[in-house]
Coordinates of C-alpha atoms in Angstrom, one line a residue:
M1 CA 47.1 -16.9 69.3
A2 CA 43.9 -15.8 68.8
T3 CA 40.8 -17.7 70.0
V4 CA 39.0 -19.3 66.6
T5 CA 35.0 -18.4 67.1
T6 CA 32.5 -20.6 65.0
A7 CA 31.1 -19.0 62.0
T8 CA 28.1 -19.7 60.8
V9 CA 28.4 -21.3 57.5
R10 CA 26.2 -20.9 54.5
P11 CA 24.8 -23.7 52.8
G12 CA 25.2 -24.4 49.3
I13 CA 28.9 -24.3 48.2
A14 CA 28.9 -27.0 46.0
D15 CA 26.0 -25.3 44.0
R16 CA 28.0 -21.7 43.9
L17 CA 30.9 -23.3 42.7
S18 CA 28.6 -24.9 40.1
Q19 CA 27.9 -21.8 38.9
M20 CA 31.6 -20.9 38.7
I21 CA 32.1 -24.0 36.9
R22 CA 29.6 -23.2 34.3
L23 CA 31.1 -20.1 33.0
P24 CA 33.8 -21.2 30.6
T25 CA 36.5 -19.0 31.7
V26 CA 38.9 -20.5 29.0
S27 CA 42.0 -17.8 29.1
A28 CA 43.6 -19.8 26.1
E29 CA 40.5 -19.6 24.2
L30 CA 39.8 -15.8 24.8
E31 CA 39.7 -14.9 20.9
E32 CA 37.3 -17.6 20.2
R33 CA 35.1 -17.4 23.1
G34 CA 35.8 -13.6 24.1
S35 CA 35.7 -12.1 27.3
G36 CA 32.0 -12.5 28.3
P37 CA 32.9 -15.6 30.5
F38 CA 35.3 -13.7 32.4
E39 CA 33.0 -10.6 33.0
D40 CA 30.2 -13.1 34.1
F41 CA 32.5 -14.2 36.6
V42 CA 33.2 -11.1 38.0
A43 CA 29.1 -10.2 38.3
L44 CA 28.8 -13.4 39.5
I45 CA 30.9 -13.4 42.2
A46 CA 29.4 -10.1 43.0
E47 CA 26.4 -11.5 43.5
L48 CA 27.5 -14.7 45.6
Y49 CA 29.4 -12.5 48.0
P50 CA 27.4 -9.3 48.5
L51 CA 29.1 -8.5 52.1
T52 CA 32.9 -9.3 50.5
H53 CA 31.6 -6.6 47.9
E54 CA 30.4 -4.2 50.2
T55 CA 33.0 -4.1 52.7
L56 CA 36.3 -4.7 50.9
R57 CA 37.4 -2.5 47.9
L58 CA 37.8 -3.8 44.6
E59 CA 40.1 -2.8 42.0
R60 CA 40.8 -3.9 38.6
H61 CA 43.9 -4.3 37.3
T62 CA 44.5 -4.9 33.4
D63 CA 41.2 -6.8 32.1
F64 CA 41.3 -9.7 34.0
G65 CA 42.8 -9.0 37.4
L66 CA 40.5 -8.5 40.7
L67 CA 42.2 -7.0 43.9
F68 CA 39.9 -6.4 47.0
H69 CA 41.0 -5.0 50.0
W70 CA 40.2 -5.7 53.7
A71 CA 41.2 -3.2 56.1
G72 CA 42.2 -4.7 59.4
R73 CA 42.9 -3.4 62.7
G74 CA 46.6 -2.9 62.4
A75 CA 48.6 -0.6 61.1
A76 CA 49.1 -0.7 57.3
S77 CA 53.0 -0.9 57.7
D78 CA 52.7 -4.1 59.5
G79 CA 52.5 -6.0 56.0
P80 CA 49.1 -7.9 54.9
L81 CA 47.7 -11.1 53.8
V82 CA 47.8 -12.0 50.6
L83 CA 45.4 -14.7 49.5
M84 CA 45.7 -15.3 46.0
A85 CA 43.9 -17.6 43.3
H86 CA 43.0 -17.5 39.6
Y87 CA 39.5 -18.0 38.2
D88 CA 40.7 -19.2 34.5
V89 CA 40.5 -22.7 33.3
V90 CA 42.8 -24.7 31.0
P91 CA 40.9 -25.7 27.5
V92 CA 39.0 -29.3 27.3
D93 CA 40.3 -31.7 24.3
E94 CA 36.8 -32.6 22.8
S95 CA 37.8 -35.7 22.2
D96 CA 38.3 -36.6 26.0
D97 CA 35.7 -38.6 27.5
W98 CA 34.5 -36.8 30.4
S99 CA 32.1 -38.6 32.8
H100 CA 30.2 -35.4 33.2
P101 CA 30.3 -32.4 30.9
P102 CA 33.4 -30.5 32.0
F103 CA 31.5 -27.1 31.8
A104 CA 27.8 -28.4 33.4
G105 CA 29.3 -28.0 36.5
V106 CA 27.2 -31.4 37.9
I107 CA 26.8 -32.0 41.5
A108 CA 27.2 -35.9 42.2
D109 CA 28.2 -38.9 44.2
G110 CA 29.0 -35.9 47.3
S111 CA 31.7 -34.0 44.4
V112 CA 31.7 -31.4 42.4
H113 CA 32.8 -32.1 38.9
G114 CA 34.1 -30.1 35.7
R115 CA 36.8 -28.0 34.5
G116 CA 38.4 -25.7 37.2
A117 CA 36.9 -27.7 40.2
L118 CA 40.7 -27.9 41.7
D119 CA 42.4 -25.6 39.3
D120 CA 41.9 -23.0 40.5
K121 CA 37.9 -22.0 41.2
G122 CA 37.6 -24.7 44.3
P123 CA 40.7 -23.1 46.0
L124 CA 39.4 -19.5 45.0
I125 CA 35.9 -20.3 46.7
V126 CA 36.9 -21.4 49.8
V127 CA 38.8 -18.0 50.4
L128 CA 35.8 -16.0 49.7
E129 CA 33.5 -18.4 51.4
A130 CA 35.9 -17.5 54.7
V131 CA 35.6 -14.4 54.2
E132 CA 31.9 -13.7 53.7
N133 CA 31.1 -16.0 56.9
L134 CA 33.3 -13.8 58.9
L135 CA 31.9 -10.7 57.6
A136 CA 28.4 -12.1 58.6
D137 CA 30.2 -12.6 62.0
G138 CA 31.2 -9.0 62.2
F139 CA 34.9 -10.0 62.0
V140 CA 37.7 -7.6 61.3
P141 CA 41.1 -9.4 60.8
A142 CA 44.3 -8.0 62.9
R143 CA 46.1 -7.3 59.7
D144 CA 45.2 -5.9 56.1
V145 CA 44.2 -8.6 53.8
Y146 CA 44.2 -8.3 50.1
L147 CA 42.7 -11.1 47.8
S148 CA 44.5 -11.0 44.5
F149 CA 42.5 -12.7 41.5
G150 CA 43.6 -13.3 37.9
G151 CA 41.7 -14.1 35.2
N152 CA 44.8 -15.1 32.7
E153 CA 47.0 -17.2 35.0
E154 CA 46.9 -20.3 32.5
T155 CA 48.5 -18.4 29.6
Y156 CA 51.0 -16.8 31.9
G157 CA 49.1 -13.4 31.6
R158 CA 49.8 -9.7 33.2
A159 CA 46.9 -9.6 35.8
A160 CA 48.8 -10.7 38.8
E161 CA 52.1 -9.1 37.3
E162 CA 50.3 -5.9 37.5
I163 CA 48.7 -6.2 40.7
A164 CA 52.4 -7.0 42.3
R165 CA 54.1 -4.2 40.5
V166 CA 50.8 -2.0 42.2
L167 CA 51.4 -3.3 45.7
R168 CA 55.4 -2.9 45.1
E169 CA 54.8 0.8 43.9
R170 CA 52.6 1.6 46.6
G171 CA 55.4 0.3 49.3
I172 CA 53.1 -2.5 50.4
V173 CA 55.1 -5.7 51.1
P174 CA 53.0 -8.5 52.3
W175 CA 53.9 -10.6 55.1
L176 CA 52.3 -13.4 54.0
V177 CA 51.6 -14.7 50.6
V178 CA 49.5 -18.0 50.1
D179 CA 48.5 -18.9 46.7
E180 CA 47.6 -22.2 44.7
G181 CA 50.3 -25.5 44.8
G182 CA 50.2 -28.1 47.2
A183 CA 47.2 -29.9 48.8
V184 CA 46.6 -32.8 51.5
V185 CA 47.5 -35.7 49.9
D186 CA 47.8 -39.5 51.0
A187 CA 51.1 -40.9 50.8
P188 CA 53.5 -38.1 49.9
L189 CA 56.2 -40.6 48.6
P190 CA 55.8 -44.1 48.0
F191 CA 56.9 -45.1 51.1
V192 CA 55.7 -42.8 53.3
P193 CA 52.5 -43.7 54.9
G194 CA 49.6 -41.1 56.1
R195 CA 48.4 -37.7 55.2
A196 CA 50.4 -34.4 54.7
A197 CA 50.2 -31.2 53.8
M198 CA 52.2 -30.2 51.4
I199 CA 53.2 -26.6 51.3
G200 CA 55.4 -25.3 48.3
V201 CA 58.0 -23.1 49.8
G202 CA 59.4 -22.2 46.4
E203 CA 58.4 -23.1 42.5
K204 CA 60.6 -23.7 39.6
G205 CA 61.3 -21.4 36.8
V206 CA 59.6 -21.7 33.5
M207 CA 61.4 -21.2 30.4
T208 CA 60.1 -22.0 26.4
V209 CA 62.8 -22.1 23.8
R210 CA 62.1 -22.4 20.0
L211 CA 64.7 -24.7 18.3
S212 CA 64.9 -23.8 14.3
A213 CA 66.7 -24.7 11.7
R214 CA 66.6 -24.3 8.0
G215 CA 67.5 -26.8 5.0
D216 CA 67.6 -26.9 1.1
G217 CA 64.1 -27.9 0.0
G218 CA 63.1 -30.2 -3.0
H219 CA 61.8 -33.1 -3.9
A220 CA 61.5 -36.2 -1.3
S221 CA 62.6 -38.6 -3.9
A222 CA 66.4 -37.4 -3.2
P223 CA 66.9 -36.3 0.7
P224 CA 70.3 -34.9 1.6
S225 CA 71.7 -37.0 4.5
L226 CA 71.0 -34.3 7.1
T227 CA 67.2 -32.4 6.4
A228 CA 65.8 -29.6 8.6
V229 CA 62.9 -32.2 10.2
R230 CA 66.0 -34.4 10.9
R231 CA 68.5 -31.7 12.3
I232 CA 65.8 -30.4 14.7
A233 CA 64.6 -34.1 15.6
R234 CA 68.2 -35.0 16.3
A235 CA 68.7 -31.7 18.5
V236 CA 65.3 -32.6 20.2
D237 CA 66.7 -36.1 20.9
R238 CA 70.1 -34.6 22.6
L239 CA 67.6 -32.8 25.3
G240 CA 67.1 -36.1 27.1
P241 CA 66.1 -36.5 31.1
S242 CA 69.9 -36.2 31.7
T243 CA 70.3 -33.1 30.1
F244 CA 70.9 -31.1 33.4
R245 CA 72.5 -32.7 36.6
P246 CA 69.9 -33.3 39.8
H247 CA 70.7 -31.5 43.0
A248 CA 68.5 -31.6 46.3
S249 CA 67.7 -28.4 47.3
S250 CA 67.4 -27.5 51.1
A251 CA 63.6 -27.2 50.5
I252 CA 63.4 -31.2 49.3
R253 CA 65.6 -31.8 52.2
R254 CA 63.5 -30.3 54.8
M255 CA 60.5 -31.7 53.5
L256 CA 62.4 -35.4 53.9
T257 CA 63.3 -34.8 57.2
Q258 CA 60.1 -33.4 58.2
L259 CA 58.5 -36.9 56.3
A260 CA 60.9 -38.8 58.6
A261 CA 59.1 -37.6 62.0
Q262 CA 55.8 -39.3 60.9
T263 CA 57.0 -42.2 59.2
P264 CA 57.3 -46.1 61.1
G265 CA 60.0 -48.6 60.8
P266 CA 63.3 -48.7 58.9
A267 CA 61.8 -46.2 56.0
R268 CA 62.4 -43.3 58.9
H269 CA 66.1 -44.2 58.9
L270 CA 66.2 -43.7 55.2
L271 CA 64.4 -40.4 55.2
R272 CA 66.8 -38.8 57.8
L273 CA 70.0 -40.2 55.9
L274 CA 68.1 -38.7 52.4
G275 CA 67.7 -35.6 54.4
A276 CA 71.2 -35.2 55.6
A277 CA 73.1 -36.5 52.4
P278 CA 71.8 -34.4 49.2
L279 CA 74.0 -36.0 46.9
L280 CA 72.5 -39.3 47.6
T281 CA 69.1 -37.8 47.5
A282 CA 69.4 -36.2 44.2
R283 CA 70.8 -39.3 42.7
L284 CA 67.9 -41.3 43.7
F285 CA 65.3 -39.0 43.0
A286 CA 66.5 -39.1 39.9
A287 CA 66.8 -42.5 39.4
L288 CA 63.1 -42.9 40.6
G289 CA 62.0 -40.8 37.4
G290 CA 58.3 -38.7 37.0
E291 CA 57.7 -36.5 40.0
P292 CA 60.7 -37.4 42.3
A293 CA 63.0 -36.7 39.3
A294 CA 61.3 -33.0 38.6
L295 CA 62.1 -32.4 42.2
V296 CA 65.4 -32.4 41.9
R297 CA 66.4 -31.4 38.3
T298 CA 65.7 -29.1 35.5
T299 CA 63.0 -30.9 33.4
V300 CA 63.0 -30.6 29.4
A301 CA 59.7 -31.3 27.7
P302 CA 59.6 -31.1 23.7
T303 CA 55.8 -29.8 23.4
M304 CA 55.7 -28.7 19.6
Q305 CA 57.0 -29.2 16.4
S306 CA 56.4 -28.2 13.0
G307 CA 58.0 -28.0 9.3
G308 CA 56.8 -29.0 5.8
T309 CA 53.8 -28.3 3.3
A310 CA 53.5 -31.7 1.6
A311 CA 54.0 -35.2 2.2
N312 CA 56.8 -35.3 -0.6
V313 CA 58.1 -31.8 -0.2
L314 CA 61.5 -31.7 1.6
P315 CA 60.7 -28.5 3.6
S316 CA 63.0 -25.5 3.9
Q317 CA 62.6 -25.1 7.6
A318 CA 61.6 -26.9 10.7
S319 CA 61.1 -26.1 14.5
A320 CA 60.5 -27.2 17.7
T321 CA 59.1 -25.7 20.8
V322 CA 60.4 -27.0 24.4
N323 CA 59.2 -26.4 27.8
L324 CA 61.7 -26.1 30.7
R325 CA 60.8 -25.9 34.5
I326 CA 63.7 -24.8 36.4
A327 CA 65.0 -26.4 39.3
L328 CA 65.8 -23.9 42.4
G329 CA 69.3 -22.3 42.8
E330 CA 69.8 -22.7 38.8
T331 CA 69.0 -19.5 36.5
T332 CA 67.6 -19.0 33.2
S333 CA 70.9 -18.0 31.5
Q334 CA 72.4 -21.3 32.8
T335 CA 69.6 -23.0 31.5
V336 CA 70.1 -21.5 27.9
F337 CA 73.8 -22.2 28.0
R338 CA 73.4 -25.9 28.7
V339 CA 70.6 -26.0 26.0
R340 CA 73.1 -24.9 23.5
R341 CA 76.0 -27.2 24.6
R342 CA 73.9 -30.3 24.6
I343 CA 72.5 -29.8 21.0
R344 CA 76.1 -28.9 20.0
D345 CA 74.6 -27.6 16.5
P346 CA 75.5 -24.1 15.5
L347 CA 72.8 -24.6 12.6
V348 CA 70.1 -24.9 15.4
A349 CA 69.1 -21.7 16.4
V350 CA 67.8 -21.4 20.2
E351 CA 65.4 -18.5 20.7
V352 CA 64.0 -18.1 24.5
V353 CA 60.7 -17.2 24.0
E354 CA 59.5 -16.8 27.4
A355 CA 61.5 -17.3 31.0
S356 CA 61.2 -16.8 34.5
E357 CA 63.9 -17.3 37.6
P358 CA 62.8 -20.0 39.8
S359 CA 61.8 -18.5 43.2
P360 CA 63.8 -18.0 46.5
E361 CA 62.8 -20.6 49.1
S362 CA 60.7 -19.2 51.9
P363 CA 61.6 -20.4 55.9
T364 CA 59.8 -22.7 57.5
D365 CA 61.0 -21.6 61.0
N366 CA 59.1 -18.2 60.9
A367 CA 55.6 -17.0 62.6
Q368 CA 54.0 -17.4 58.8
F369 CA 54.7 -21.0 58.3
A370 CA 53.4 -21.9 61.9
L371 CA 50.1 -19.6 61.2
L372 CA 49.4 -22.2 58.3
A373 CA 50.3 -25.1 60.5
S374 CA 48.2 -24.0 63.1
A375 CA 45.0 -23.1 60.6
L376 CA 45.9 -26.7 59.5
E377 CA 45.2 -28.0 62.9
V378 CA 41.8 -26.6 62.7
S379 CA 40.8 -27.8 59.4
H380 CA 42.7 -30.9 59.3
P381 CA 43.5 -32.2 62.5
G382 CA 46.5 -34.3 62.8
V383 CA 47.7 -33.6 59.4
P384 CA 51.6 -32.0 59.2
A385 CA 52.9 -29.2 57.2
V386 CA 55.5 -30.2 54.9
P387 CA 57.5 -28.3 52.8
Y388 CA 58.4 -28.9 49.4
V389 CA 59.1 -27.4 45.8
M390 CA 56.3 -26.5 43.3
M391 CA 57.0 -27.9 39.4
A392 CA 54.1 -25.8 38.0
A393 CA 54.7 -21.8 37.7
T394 CA 51.8 -20.2 39.9
D395 CA 51.0 -16.1 39.9
S396 CA 52.8 -15.7 43.3
R397 CA 55.8 -15.7 41.5
H398 CA 55.3 -12.2 40.8
L399 CA 55.4 -11.5 44.5
H400 CA 58.0 -13.9 45.8
R401 CA 60.6 -11.0 44.6
F402 CA 59.9 -9.0 47.3
S403 CA 57.8 -10.7 49.5
P404 CA 59.5 -12.6 52.4
A405 CA 56.9 -15.8 53.1
V406 CA 55.4 -16.9 49.9
Y407 CA 53.6 -20.3 50.3
R408 CA 51.9 -22.3 47.6
F409 CA 49.0 -24.3 49.1
A410 CA 45.7 -24.9 48.4
P411 CA 43.9 -26.5 51.6
L412 CA 41.8 -29.5 49.7
E413 CA 42.4 -32.9 50.0
M414 CA 43.5 -34.3 46.9
S415 CA 43.8 -38.2 45.6
N416 CA 46.4 -38.9 43.2
A417 CA 43.3 -39.5 40.6
Q418 CA 42.4 -36.1 41.4
R419 CA 45.6 -34.7 40.8
A420 CA 46.2 -36.4 37.4
S421 CA 42.5 -34.6 36.3
I422 CA 44.2 -31.4 36.8
H423 CA 44.6 -30.2 33.2
G424 CA 43.0 -33.5 32.5
V425 CA 39.9 -35.3 32.3
D426 CA 37.2 -35.8 35.0
E427 CA 38.1 -33.3 37.2
S428 CA 36.5 -33.0 40.4
V429 CA 36.4 -31.7 44.2
E430 CA 34.7 -33.2 47.1
I431 CA 32.2 -31.3 49.1
A432 CA 33.6 -32.3 52.5
A433 CA 37.3 -31.0 50.8
L434 CA 35.7 -27.6 50.2
E435 CA 33.9 -27.4 53.6
R436 CA 37.7 -28.2 55.4
G437 CA 38.6 -25.6 52.9
E438 CA 36.9 -22.7 54.0
R439 CA 37.5 -23.6 57.7
F440 CA 41.6 -23.6 57.3
H441 CA 41.0 -19.9 55.7
R442 CA 38.6 -19.1 58.5
A443 CA 41.0 -20.0 60.7
L444 CA 43.9 -18.2 59.5
L445 CA 42.3 -15.1 58.9
E446 CA 41.4 -15.5 62.5
Q447 CA 44.7 -16.2 64.0
L448 CA 46.3 -13.7 62.1
Q449 CA 48.2 -11.4 64.6

């Protein structure tokens, strides 16, 4: 293992993140805001990270994909390290009551506040900080390194997909990919004390389906027994939490076994039992509901519905949009079949709007996972690296088809409240957490072999 040196850390990481947050790179509002904030972000990081832009080669893929290439000391055929992040953010509901304006980048109480502080400009900035600091020390990595930053991850855009296509077309197979995902958390399960670095070794698939039905329009004073709206409502109601059977993947079993090692008392024996009994684990987690249930089954979330033109008119058509997160080990075709079977109504059309298969599981007994754990010992001493399943979608899903080791982990501490603020209200990150995140990536790059 390479010796980790002490780089000169530049002051002002909080101010640099604040500047990033002040640019409203809201990909879902591109038509309203235009591309200006995104181009301003690209110009900003060029200004804030001059050594990175002087030393690394930058390619633009689509209007929103940034791919930096840092040539290493070894042969290109060894396979590079790819560090991923995205610089777009989700919209803000103007009716929400934020403690600080969401795009002001306020620095207060030891934290940086604003939309994107955790998702994903905070994880992005600690990558750039580490690279800039190492370049200032004259460091050259052992392998080639790519920084892949997308500007439309939140809208399932094509930036990362195109970057993955280009890498594959060039015959570049990443040795290790690290993207957003898990974090350093307290009490990873209700009965597990202490901190753990939750590293996503796989991610669930994503599917959006539209349910639609037609019916006889007319006056609302004489409705038929089953209108288009009622037919859609019945279909949505049939897609309850039990639509898909629970199943404990090997990633979940590995997570439980790892957590058992740090858990005292009777809970340790329970975790070991659950790690060895997947059927029991699946049923228990499903019964707990919430995040535990989402870890072991495909989830179904109706998100939008429409139909009708007036309060006293029967609509001739109605529809609902349903978002599904597909469990590891299942497929998109199986998911559609199950949805249709549960609805049990041939007059409800099921249209797949978009779909992405669940990822394969990356191993934890390899040199790549050991490198992540070793870097954690530098940035977060004593915090174990624990595998788990990522429930949200990330840009790394475009690389996991041809890269053998893809992990989803942002090296930042996140409390339960902070995790809830992602896509929510009062998003913030502690300055100390950013500094530790920079140390993680610096150690990762220095220990790369």
